[in-house]
Coordinates of C-alpha atoms and ligand atoms in Angstrom, one line a residue:
T1 CA -8.1 30.3 -4.8
P2 CA -5.5 29.1 -7.3
V3 CA -2.0 28.7 -6.1
A4 CA 0.4 30.9 -8.1
P5 CA 2.1 28.9 -10.9
V6 CA 5.9 28.5 -10.8
Q7 CA 7.1 31.7 -12.5
N8 CA 10.7 32.5 -12.7
G9 CA 11.3 29.9 -10.1
T10 CA 9.0 31.5 -7.6
C11 CA 6.4 29.7 -5.6
R12 CA 3.6 30.9 -3.4
T13 CA 5.1 31.2 0.1
T14 CA 3.8 30.4 3.5
K15 CA 5.2 29.7 6.9
V16 CA 3.7 26.2 7.3
A17 CA 2.4 23.9 4.5
V18 CA 0.0 21.4 6.0
L19 CA -0.2 18.5 3.6
G20 CA -3.6 16.8 4.0
A21 CA -7.0 18.0 5.3
G22 CA -7.8 14.8 7.2
M23 CA -7.9 14.6 11.0
A24 CA -4.2 15.1 11.4
G25 CA -4.0 18.0 9.0
I26 CA -6.9 19.9 10.5
A27 CA -5.6 19.2 14.1
A28 CA -2.2 20.6 13.0
A29 CA -3.7 23.7 11.4
Q30 CA -5.8 24.3 14.5
A31 CA -2.7 24.0 16.7
L32 CA -0.9 26.5 14.6
H33 CA -3.8 28.9 14.8
N34 CA -3.9 28.5 18.6
A35 CA -0.3 29.4 18.7
S36 CA -1.2 32.6 16.7
I37 CA 0.4 31.4 13.5
S38 CA -2.1 32.2 10.8
D39 CA 0.2 32.0 7.8
F40 CA -0.4 28.4 6.8
L41 CA -1.9 26.6 3.8
I42 CA -3.8 23.3 4.0
I43 CA -3.5 21.3 0.8
D44 CA -5.5 18.2 -0.1
V45 CA -6.2 16.2 -3.3
N46 CA -9.8 15.5 -2.3
D47 CA -12.6 18.1 -2.5
Y48 CA -13.7 17.7 1.2
I49 CA -12.3 17.9 4.7
G50 CA -11.9 14.7 6.6
G51 CA -9.7 12.3 4.5
R52 CA -10.5 8.8 5.7
V53 CA -13.4 10.0 7.8
K54 CA -15.5 9.7 4.7
H55 CA -19.2 9.0 4.0
T56 CA -21.4 8.5 1.0
T57 CA -25.0 8.1 0.2
F58 CA -26.5 4.7 0.0
G59 CA -29.9 3.0 -0.6
K60 CA -33.1 4.8 -0.2
N61 CA -35.2 5.8 2.8
P62 CA -38.6 4.3 2.1
A63 CA -40.2 7.0 4.2
T64 CA -38.7 10.0 2.4
G65 CA -37.3 8.6 -0.9
E66 CA -33.9 10.1 0.0
P67 CA -30.7 8.1 0.3
F68 CA -29.1 7.2 3.6
V69 CA -25.7 8.4 4.6
V70 CA -23.2 5.6 5.5
E71 CA -19.5 5.8 6.6
L72 CA -17.1 4.3 4.2
G73 CA -14.1 4.9 6.5
A74 CA -13.9 5.5 10.2
N75 CA -17.2 4.7 11.9
W76 CA -16.6 4.4 15.7
I77 CA -15.2 6.7 18.3
Q78 CA -13.2 4.0 20.1
G79 CA -12.5 4.2 23.8
L80 CA -14.7 7.1 25.0
G81 CA -13.7 8.0 28.5
S82 CA -14.8 7.5 32.1
P83 CA -15.9 10.0 34.7
G84 CA -12.9 11.8 36.1
G85 CA -10.6 10.0 33.8
P86 CA -9.0 11.2 30.5
E87 CA -11.4 11.4 27.6
N88 CA -10.7 10.5 24.0
P89 CA -10.4 13.9 22.3
I90 CA -12.5 12.7 19.4
W91 CA -15.3 11.9 21.8
T92 CA -15.0 15.3 23.3
L93 CA -15.3 16.9 19.8
V94 CA -18.1 14.6 18.6
K95 CA -20.2 15.6 21.7
K96 CA -19.3 19.3 21.2
W97 CA -20.7 19.2 17.7
G98 CA -23.6 17.0 18.4
V99 CA -22.6 14.3 16.0
R100 CA -25.1 11.5 16.4
S101 CA -23.7 8.2 17.5
E102 CA -24.9 5.1 19.3
Y103 CA -23.1 2.9 21.8
S104 CA -22.1 -0.4 20.2
N105 CA -23.2 -3.3 22.4
F106 CA -20.8 -6.1 21.4
S107 CA -22.6 -8.5 23.6
R108 CA -25.6 -8.3 21.3
I109 CA -24.0 -10.9 19.0
E110 CA -25.3 -14.2 17.6
T111 CA -23.0 -16.8 16.1
F112 CA -23.6 -18.8 12.9
D113 CA -21.9 -21.4 10.7
E114 CA -22.7 -22.8 7.3
N115 CA -25.8 -24.5 8.6
G116 CA -27.4 -21.5 10.2
A117 CA -27.4 -20.4 13.9
A118 CA -24.8 -22.2 15.9
D119 CA -23.8 -21.3 19.5
Y120 CA -20.1 -21.2 20.0
M121 CA -20.0 -18.2 22.3
D122 CA -18.2 -20.3 24.9
Q123 CA -15.1 -19.8 22.8
M124 CA -15.3 -16.1 23.6
D125 CA -14.5 -16.6 27.2
V126 CA -11.6 -19.0 26.4
Y127 CA -10.1 -16.3 24.1
D128 CA -10.6 -13.5 26.6
K129 CA -8.8 -15.5 29.3
S130 CA -5.8 -16.2 27.1
Y131 CA -5.8 -12.6 25.8
V132 CA -5.4 -11.3 29.4
T133 CA -2.3 -13.5 29.8
A134 CA -0.9 -12.4 26.5
E135 CA -1.4 -8.7 27.3
Q136 CA 0.3 -9.1 30.6
D137 CA 3.2 -10.9 28.9
A138 CA 3.4 -8.1 26.4
G139 CA 4.0 -5.7 29.3
R140 CA 6.8 -7.8 30.6
I141 CA 8.4 -8.1 27.1
L142 CA 8.3 -4.3 26.8
I143 CA 9.5 -3.4 30.2
Q144 CA 12.3 -6.0 30.2
N145 CA 13.3 -5.1 26.6
R146 CA 12.9 -8.7 25.5
Q147 CA 12.4 -9.7 21.9
D148 CA 8.9 -8.9 20.5
R149 CA 6.9 -11.7 19.0
T150 CA 3.7 -12.2 17.0
M151 CA 0.4 -12.0 18.8
R152 CA -0.1 -15.6 17.5
T153 CA 2.9 -16.7 19.5
G154 CA 1.7 -14.8 22.5
L155 CA -1.8 -16.2 22.3
S156 CA -0.5 -19.8 21.8
I157 CA 1.7 -19.5 24.8
A158 CA -1.3 -18.3 26.7
D159 CA -3.1 -21.5 25.5
W160 CA -5.4 -20.1 22.9
K161 CA -4.9 -22.5 20.0
P162 CA -7.8 -22.3 17.5
K163 CA -5.9 -24.2 14.8
K164 CA -8.4 -26.0 12.6
D165 CA -11.5 -25.1 14.7
M166 CA -13.2 -22.7 12.4
K167 CA -15.6 -21.5 15.0
A168 CA -12.7 -20.6 17.3
Q169 CA -11.1 -18.9 14.4
A170 CA -14.2 -16.8 13.8
I171 CA -14.2 -15.7 17.4
E172 CA -10.5 -14.8 17.1
W173 CA -11.3 -12.8 13.9
W174 CA -14.0 -10.9 15.7
K175 CA -11.7 -10.1 18.7
F176 CA -8.5 -9.4 16.8
D177 CA -8.6 -9.0 13.0
W178 CA -11.7 -6.9 13.1
E179 CA -9.8 -4.3 15.2
F180 CA -6.3 -4.4 13.6
A181 CA -7.2 -5.5 10.0
Y182 CA -4.4 -8.1 10.3
A183 CA -4.3 -11.6 11.8
P184 CA -2.4 -12.3 15.1
E185 CA 0.5 -13.8 13.2
L186 CA 1.0 -10.5 11.3
S187 CA 0.8 -8.3 14.4
S188 CA 3.2 -7.4 17.1
Q189 CA 2.3 -8.8 20.5
T190 CA 3.8 -5.8 22.4
F191 CA 2.6 -2.9 20.2
T192 CA -0.9 -4.1 19.4
T193 CA -1.2 -4.4 23.2
V194 CA 0.2 -0.9 23.7
A195 CA -2.4 0.5 21.3
Y196 CA -5.3 -1.5 22.8
N197 CA -4.4 -0.5 26.3
S198 CA -3.8 3.2 25.5
T199 CA -7.3 3.3 23.9
F200 CA -9.5 0.9 25.7
Y201 CA -8.0 1.0 29.2
Q202 CA -6.9 4.6 29.3
F203 CA -10.2 6.0 28.0
S204 CA -12.8 3.2 28.4
D205 CA -13.8 -0.1 26.7
E206 CA -16.8 1.5 25.1
N207 CA -17.2 2.3 21.4
S208 CA -19.8 4.7 19.9
F209 CA -20.9 4.1 16.3
V210 CA -21.6 7.2 14.2
I211 CA -24.9 7.3 12.4
D212 CA -25.2 11.1 11.9
Q213 CA -26.7 11.7 8.5
R214 CA -24.4 14.7 8.1
G215 CA -21.5 12.3 8.2
Y216 CA -18.8 11.6 10.9
N217 CA -16.5 14.3 9.3
Y218 CA -19.1 16.9 10.3
F219 CA -17.1 17.5 13.5
I220 CA -13.8 17.9 11.6
E221 CA -15.3 20.4 9.2
S222 CA -17.0 22.2 12.1
E223 CA -13.8 22.4 14.0
A224 CA -11.9 23.6 10.9
Y225 CA -14.3 26.4 10.5
T226 CA -13.7 27.7 14.0
F227 CA -10.4 29.0 12.6
L228 CA -11.0 29.1 8.9
Q229 CA -13.3 31.6 7.2
P230 CA -15.9 30.5 4.6
N231 CA -14.0 30.1 1.3
D232 CA -10.7 30.6 3.2
P233 CA -7.9 31.1 0.7
R234 CA -5.6 29.0 3.0
L235 CA -7.6 25.8 2.3
L236 CA -6.6 24.4 -1.0
L237 CA -8.8 21.4 -1.9
S238 CA -8.6 19.3 -5.1
K239 CA -4.8 20.0 -5.2
N240 CA -2.6 17.0 -5.9
V241 CA 0.9 17.1 -4.4
T242 CA 3.4 15.4 -6.7
S243 CA 6.7 16.2 -5.1
I244 CA 8.3 17.5 -1.9
T245 CA 11.7 19.1 -1.8
Y246 CA 13.1 19.5 1.7
S247 CA 16.1 21.0 3.3
P248 CA 17.2 22.3 6.7
R249 CA 15.9 25.7 5.7
S250 CA 12.6 25.2 3.8
V251 CA 10.2 22.8 2.0
T252 CA 8.9 23.2 -1.5
V253 CA 5.8 21.4 -2.6
S254 CA 4.9 20.9 -6.2
L255 CA 1.3 20.3 -7.4
S256 CA 0.1 18.5 -10.4
D257 CA -1.4 21.7 -11.8
G258 CA 2.1 23.1 -12.2
S259 CA 1.9 25.4 -9.2
C260 CA 4.1 25.2 -6.1
V261 CA 4.3 26.3 -2.5
T262 CA 7.4 27.2 -0.6
A263 CA 7.1 26.9 3.2
E264 CA 9.4 27.4 6.2
Y265 CA 8.0 24.1 7.5
A266 CA 5.8 21.4 6.2
I267 CA 3.8 18.7 7.9
C268 CA 3.1 15.7 5.7
T269 CA 0.0 13.8 6.9
F270 CA -0.3 11.6 3.8
S271 CA -1.2 8.0 4.7
L272 CA 1.4 5.3 5.1
G273 CA -0.1 3.7 2.0
V274 CA 0.6 6.9 0.0
L275 CA 4.2 7.0 1.3
Q276 CA 4.8 3.3 0.7
N277 CA 3.5 3.5 -2.9
D278 CA 5.8 6.3 -4.0
V279 CA 2.8 8.5 -4.9
V280 CA 4.9 11.6 -4.0
A281 CA 8.5 12.1 -5.1
F282 CA 10.9 13.3 -2.4
D283 CA 13.9 15.4 -3.3
P284 CA 16.5 14.6 -2.1
P285 CA 15.4 10.9 -2.1
L286 CA 14.5 9.7 1.4
P287 CA 17.5 8.4 3.4
A288 CA 17.7 4.7 4.1
W289 CA 16.8 5.1 7.7
K290 CA 13.6 6.9 6.7
Q291 CA 12.7 4.3 4.1
E292 CA 13.2 1.6 6.7
G293 CA 10.7 3.4 9.0
I294 CA 8.1 3.9 6.2
E295 CA 8.3 0.3 4.9
G296 CA 8.6 -1.1 8.5
M297 CA 5.0 -0.3 9.5
E298 CA 2.1 -2.1 7.7
M299 CA -0.9 -0.6 6.0
G300 CA -4.0 -2.7 6.4
T301 CA -7.2 -2.7 4.5
Y302 CA -10.7 -2.9 6.0
T303 CA -13.7 -3.1 3.7
K304 CA -17.3 -2.6 4.6
I305 CA -19.8 -4.1 2.1
F306 CA -23.2 -2.5 2.3
L307 CA -26.5 -4.1 1.5
Q308 CA -30.0 -2.7 1.8
F309 CA -32.9 -5.2 2.0
P310 CA -36.7 -4.8 1.7
P311 CA -38.7 -5.5 4.9
A312 CA -41.1 -8.5 5.3
A313 CA -44.8 -7.9 5.3
D314 CA -44.7 -7.1 9.0
G315 CA -42.1 -4.4 8.5
S316 CA -39.3 -6.4 10.1
F317 CA -36.1 -7.6 8.4
F318 CA -35.0 -11.3 8.1
W319 CA -32.1 -10.8 10.6
E320 CA -34.6 -9.5 13.2
H321 CA -36.9 -12.5 13.4
G322 CA -37.6 -14.4 16.6
P323 CA -34.7 -14.5 19.1
L324 CA -32.6 -12.4 16.8
A325 CA -34.6 -9.2 17.5
G326 CA -32.3 -6.4 18.6
T327 CA -29.1 -8.3 17.6
E328 CA -26.4 -5.9 16.4
Y329 CA -23.7 -8.4 15.3
F330 CA -23.9 -11.7 13.5
L331 CA -20.7 -13.7 13.4
Y332 CA -20.2 -16.3 10.5
A333 CA -17.7 -19.1 10.8
D334 CA -17.0 -20.4 7.3
P335 CA -16.2 -24.1 7.2
T336 CA -13.0 -23.7 5.1
E337 CA -11.9 -20.1 5.0
R338 CA -11.0 -17.9 8.0
G339 CA -12.2 -14.4 7.5
W340 CA -14.7 -15.2 4.8
Y341 CA -17.5 -12.5 5.2
P342 CA -17.3 -13.0 9.0
V343 CA -18.8 -10.0 10.8
W344 CA -22.3 -8.8 9.8
Q345 CA -23.7 -5.6 11.3
S346 CA -27.2 -4.5 11.4
L347 CA -28.2 -0.8 11.3
T348 CA -31.8 -1.5 12.2
P349 CA -31.8 -1.9 16.0
P350 CA -33.3 1.0 18.0
G351 CA -30.9 3.9 18.3
F352 CA -29.3 3.2 15.0
I353 CA -31.3 3.6 11.8
P354 CA -34.4 1.5 12.3
G355 CA -36.4 0.8 9.2
S356 CA -33.3 1.4 7.0
G357 CA -32.9 -2.2 6.0
I358 CA -29.1 -1.7 6.0
F359 CA -27.0 -4.7 6.8
F360 CA -23.3 -4.7 6.1
V361 CA -20.3 -7.1 6.3
T362 CA -16.7 -6.4 6.9
V363 CA -13.6 -8.1 5.4
V364 CA -9.9 -7.3 6.0
Y365 CA -6.5 -8.1 4.6
A366 CA -6.4 -10.8 2.0
Q367 CA -10.2 -11.0 1.6
S368 CA -10.2 -7.2 1.2
Y369 CA -7.7 -7.3 -1.6
I370 CA -9.8 -10.0 -3.4
V371 CA -13.1 -8.2 -3.0
E372 CA -11.7 -4.8 -3.8
A373 CA -10.2 -6.2 -7.0
Q374 CA -13.3 -8.1 -8.2
D375 CA -16.5 -6.6 -9.6
D376 CA -19.6 -5.9 -7.5
E377 CA -21.6 -8.8 -9.0
T378 CA -19.1 -11.4 -8.0
T379 CA -18.9 -10.1 -4.5
K380 CA -22.7 -9.8 -4.3
R381 CA -23.0 -13.5 -5.3
E382 CA -20.5 -14.5 -2.6
V383 CA -22.1 -12.4 0.2
M384 CA -25.6 -13.6 -0.7
D385 CA -24.4 -17.2 -0.6
V386 CA -23.1 -16.6 2.9
L387 CA -26.3 -14.9 4.0
R388 CA -28.4 -17.8 2.7
R389 CA -26.3 -20.3 4.7
M390 CA -26.9 -18.1 7.7
F391 CA -30.5 -17.2 7.4
G392 CA -31.9 -19.7 4.8
E393 CA -32.8 -19.7 1.2
G394 CA -35.9 -17.6 1.6
I395 CA -34.2 -14.3 2.1
P396 CA -34.9 -11.5 -0.4
E397 CA -32.4 -10.1 -2.9
P398 CA -30.9 -6.7 -1.8
L399 CA -32.3 -3.5 -3.1
D400 CA -28.9 -1.9 -3.2
F401 CA -25.3 -3.0 -2.9
M402 CA -22.1 -1.0 -2.6
Y403 CA -18.6 -1.0 -1.2
P404 CA -15.4 1.1 -1.4
R405 CA -12.0 0.1 -2.8
W406 CA -9.6 1.4 -0.1
S407 CA -6.6 -0.6 -1.3
L408 CA -6.8 0.9 -4.8
E409 CA -7.4 4.6 -3.9
P410 CA -4.2 6.6 -4.8
W411 CA -4.9 9.2 -2.0
V412 CA -4.7 6.5 0.7
Y413 CA -3.8 3.0 -0.6
G414 CA -5.3 1.1 2.3
S415 CA -7.4 1.8 5.4
F416 CA -5.2 2.2 8.5
S417 CA -1.8 1.0 9.8
N418 CA -0.9 -1.9 12.0
W419 CA 2.3 -2.7 13.9
P420 CA 3.9 -5.9 12.5
P421 CA 6.0 -8.2 14.7
G422 CA 9.6 -7.3 15.0
L423 CA 9.2 -3.6 14.2
S424 CA 11.2 -1.9 16.9
L425 CA 10.2 1.4 18.4
E426 CA 13.4 2.8 16.9
T427 CA 12.3 1.9 13.4
H428 CA 8.9 3.4 14.0
Q429 CA 10.6 6.5 15.3
N430 CA 12.5 6.7 12.0
F431 CA 9.1 7.0 10.3
R432 CA 8.0 9.6 12.7
A433 CA 11.2 11.7 12.7
N434 CA 11.4 15.0 10.8
L435 CA 13.7 15.5 7.8
G436 CA 15.0 19.0 8.3
R437 CA 12.0 21.2 8.0
L438 CA 9.7 18.4 6.8
W439 CA 7.6 16.8 9.5
F440 CA 5.4 13.7 9.4
A441 CA 2.1 13.1 11.2
G442 CA -1.0 10.9 10.9
E443 CA -2.5 7.9 12.5
A444 CA 0.4 5.7 11.5
T445 CA 3.1 7.8 13.2
S446 CA 1.3 7.4 16.6
V447 CA 2.9 4.9 18.9
G448 CA -0.1 4.6 21.3
Y449 CA -3.0 5.1 18.9
F450 CA -1.9 4.0 15.5
G451 CA -4.9 3.1 13.3
W452 CA -7.4 5.4 15.0
V453 CA -8.8 8.9 14.4
H454 CA -7.5 10.0 17.9
G455 CA -4.0 8.9 16.8
A456 CA -4.2 11.2 13.8
Y457 CA -5.5 14.0 15.9
T458 CA -2.8 13.8 18.6
E459 CA 0.0 13.4 16.0
G460 CA -1.2 16.4 14.0
Q461 CA -1.3 18.5 17.1
M462 CA 2.1 17.4 18.4
A463 CA 3.9 18.1 15.1
A464 CA 2.3 21.5 14.8
N465 CA 3.1 22.4 18.4
T466 CA 6.7 21.7 17.9
I467 CA 6.8 23.7 14.7
A468 CA 5.0 26.6 16.4
G469 CA 7.8 26.4 19.0
C470 CA 10.4 26.7 16.3
L471 CA 8.6 29.6 14.6
T472 CA 8.3 31.5 17.9
G473 CA 11.9 30.8 18.9
N474 CA 11.1 28.5 21.8
S475 CA 14.2 26.3 22.0
T476 CA 12.7 24.0 24.6
I477 CA 9.9 23.0 22.4
C478 CA 11.7 23.2 19.0
R479 CA 13.5 19.9 18.9
N480 CA 14.3 17.5 16.2
R481 CA 12.8 14.0 16.6
A482 CA 15.0 11.1 17.3
S483 CA 16.1 8.9 14.4
Y484 CA 18.4 5.9 14.2
E485 CA 20.9 5.3 11.4
T486 CA 21.3 1.6 12.5
I487 CA 18.6 -0.5 14.0
R488 CA 19.9 -3.1 16.4
G489 CA 18.2 -6.4 17.0
C490 CA 18.5 -8.7 19.9
T491 CA 21.0 -11.1 18.3
T492 CA 24.5 -9.9 18.5
G493 CA 27.1 -11.8 16.4
D494 CA 30.0 -11.9 18.8
R495 CA 28.0 -13.0 21.7
M496 CA 25.5 -15.4 20.4
M497 CA 26.5 -16.8 16.9
T498 CA 28.6 -19.5 18.5
P499 CA 28.7 -23.3 18.1
V500 CA 27.2 -23.7 21.5
N501 CA 24.1 -21.9 20.2
G502 CA 23.9 -24.0 17.1
F503 CA 26.0 -21.8 14.8
T504 CA 28.4 -24.5 13.6
V505 CA 28.8 -22.7 10.3
D506 CA 30.0 -19.1 9.9
T507 CA 27.0 -17.7 8.1
M508 CA 29.0 -14.6 7.2
Q509 CA 31.3 -16.7 5.0
T510 CA 30.9 -16.3 1.2
W511 CA 33.0 -19.4 0.2
G512 CA 34.4 -17.4 -2.7
Y513 CA 31.1 -16.3 -4.0
G514 CA 31.5 -12.6 -3.2
D515 CA 32.8 -10.1 -0.8
Ligands
FAD601 C1 -12.5 1.6 6.4 C2 -11.9 2.3 7.5 C3 -12.5 2.1 8.8 C4 -12.0 2.8 9.9 N1 -12.6 2.7 11.1 C5 -12.1 3.5 12.1 C6 -12.9 3.6 13.3 O1 -14.0 3.0 13.4 N2 -12.4 4.3 14.4 C7 -11.3 5.0 14.2 O2 -10.9 5.7 15.2 N3 -10.5 5.0 13.1 C8 -11.0 4.3 12.0 N4 -10.3 4.3 10.9 C9 -9.0 5.0 10.8 C10 -9.2 6.5 10.6 O3 -10.1 6.8 9.6 C11 -7.8 7.1 10.4 O4 -6.9 6.7 11.4 C12 -7.8 8.7 10.3 O5 -8.9 9.2 9.7 C13 -6.5 9.1 9.6 O6 -6.4 10.5 9.5 P1 -5.0 11.1 8.9 O7 -5.2 12.6 9.0 O8 -3.9 10.5 9.5 O9 -5.0 10.6 7.4 P2 -6.1 10.9 6.2 O10 -7.5 10.9 6.7 O11 -5.7 9.9 5.2 O12 -5.6 12.3 5.7 C14 -4.6 12.6 4.8 C15 -5.1 13.4 3.7 O13 -4.0 13.6 2.7 C16 -4.6 13.6 1.4 N5 -3.6 13.3 0.4 C17 -3.0 12.1 0.3 N6 -2.2 12.1 -0.8 C18 -2.2 13.4 -1.3 C19 -1.5 14.0 -2.4 N7 -0.6 13.4 -3.1 N8 -1.8 15.3 -2.6 C20 -2.7 16.0 -1.8 N9 -3.3 15.4 -0.8 C21 -3.1 14.1 -0.5 C22 -5.8 12.7 1.5 O14 -6.7 13.1 0.5 C23 -6.2 12.8 2.9 O15 -7.4 13.7 3.0 C24 -10.9 3.7 9.7 C25 -10.3 3.9 8.5 C26 -10.9 3.2 7.4 C27 -10.3 3.5 6.0

C-alpha cells in the first residue's frame, strides 16, 4: 500500500512509526500489538522482514540441482538456556517455529599453519586461564567504578601475551575477534565481559547454528504474521527513510518516494552504521550529547566468504580426510598477518548439510574492509592460496564462490556493534536515550547483549513497552531515558593534574596562541 504523498503539508498519520523491520522493529511492533495498540506502521527499505538476519542462495545441491540457502548475516543462536534457568528468547522462538539448527561443537577444531596441520591447541588452555582472570578483574573494575581498560591490557595483566607468536594470535582471534569483530586492544574489558557473561553465563555456553533452508529469518517473519495480516497495509517494505523530524509532540518521517508519515511516537531501529554514516537527516540536528553516544559505540564488520567444492571420487571432501573427519572448525595461523583468513567452517558434518561441499571462512575488521573493497577474483586467489597451504596443492578449484559486502551496504554499513575501551555507560545511555517522541532501539543500544539478535529483540520490546505505557497514560512506565550533557572521566583537573602526578606544565595554557 503506498503511503500518501505529502499534500498540502499533510502526511499519513499513525500512533507509532516503527523504523526498520529487523528483529528490533518486529519485536517492537509485536509489543505494541500485545498492548492493544494496533495503529502502527513498520517501514523498511528492504523488501523482506529480518534486516541483518539475512540469507541467500548459494551453490547447487548435486542431488536436486537446486541451490542451497546460506546465512549472510546472523547464523547462531548464542547462549541457549539451561533447564530451570532463563532461556535466550531467540532460542525460544526458533524452537517454536521449528527453525532447523545444529549445536556447534567448538571442540571439534583442528589447527593449521602455513605448512599444513600443526597442533597448537595447548595455547587454548593458556588463553582460557588468563581470560578467567581478566573477566574477574572486569567485574571488580565495574563494581568499584575504576577506569575501564582495553581487553588487551586486561589479558596482558592476566599473563596472556601472544605478541609475535602467530599461533597464539590465531587462538586469540578464534576466542575473541571472531565473537566481537574487533581485536582485544579495540574492545572494552568491562563491557565485552558484561556482554559475554549476560549471554553465555546467564543462558548457557552453547551455540546453535541455523541451517534451515527457509532461512534464519523464518522465525521473525512467522512471529510478525501472528499479528500482521497477509498484505497488511501497516507493513511498508521497500520504503527508504531519508529524514526524521522530531519534537516533544510528534515525529515526522520523510521517505525517498516523496511521501511522509507523521506519528505520535517513533522507534528508530536503524543500525549504528546507518546512524554514524548520516544516511538519515535529523531535524533538528542531533544534540551534541546524542552524537557523542552514536559516535562513541563502534560498528564492526564480519564477513563470511563461501566456497562450494566438488567431492572426491569416494564422495568425501578434502577437509574430511583421515583424522579430519567430522571436524567443524579449521583454524589457520598465518606466519605474518594476524586475522588472515583464520577460521574455516565446514557445513558437511552430520547434522549440518552433509554432501553440500560448502566450506566458508570468516574475516573481521581490517581484513573485512579489504576483502569487501576488492573484487571476488582477488579474494578467491587469496583464500585458495591459504587453503593450499593448509591442505596441500592437490585440492580442487571451487565450484562456486560468494560473499557479502556488509561495510558497503547503505541500509546497515557494517555487521554488528562492539563496545570500545573508554566508552562509559553514560555515553552509551546517550545513544540509547529518547529525543522527545523519537526512541532508539536495536542490537547496539543493548548494554547486556549488544551485537546479538537477542539484544535487538529485547531492546525493541523495551522501547515499545515504554511507548505503550505513554499512549495508555501509565505514568509509571512512561519515562524518558537518562541522558548526560557532560560525560565525566576519571581524571579531574583540580585533584590530579598536579606536579606530584607529573603535570609540571599547565596543559590548559595557550601561551598566547588562543583563548
Ligand atoms: C555477518 C553477521 C553475522 C552475525 N552473526 C550473528 C550471530 O551469529 N548471532 C547473533 O545473535 N547475531 C549475529 N549478528 C547480529 C544480528 O544480526 C543483529 O544483532 C540483529 O539482527 C540486529 O537487528 P536490528 O533490528 O537491531 O537491526 P537490523 O536487522 O539492521 O534492522 C534494521 C532495519 O532498518 C532498515 N533500515 C536501515 N536504514 C533504513 C532507511 N534509511 N530507511 C528504511 N529502512 C532502513 C534495514 O533495512 C533493517 O532491516 C550478525 C550480524 C551480521 C551482519
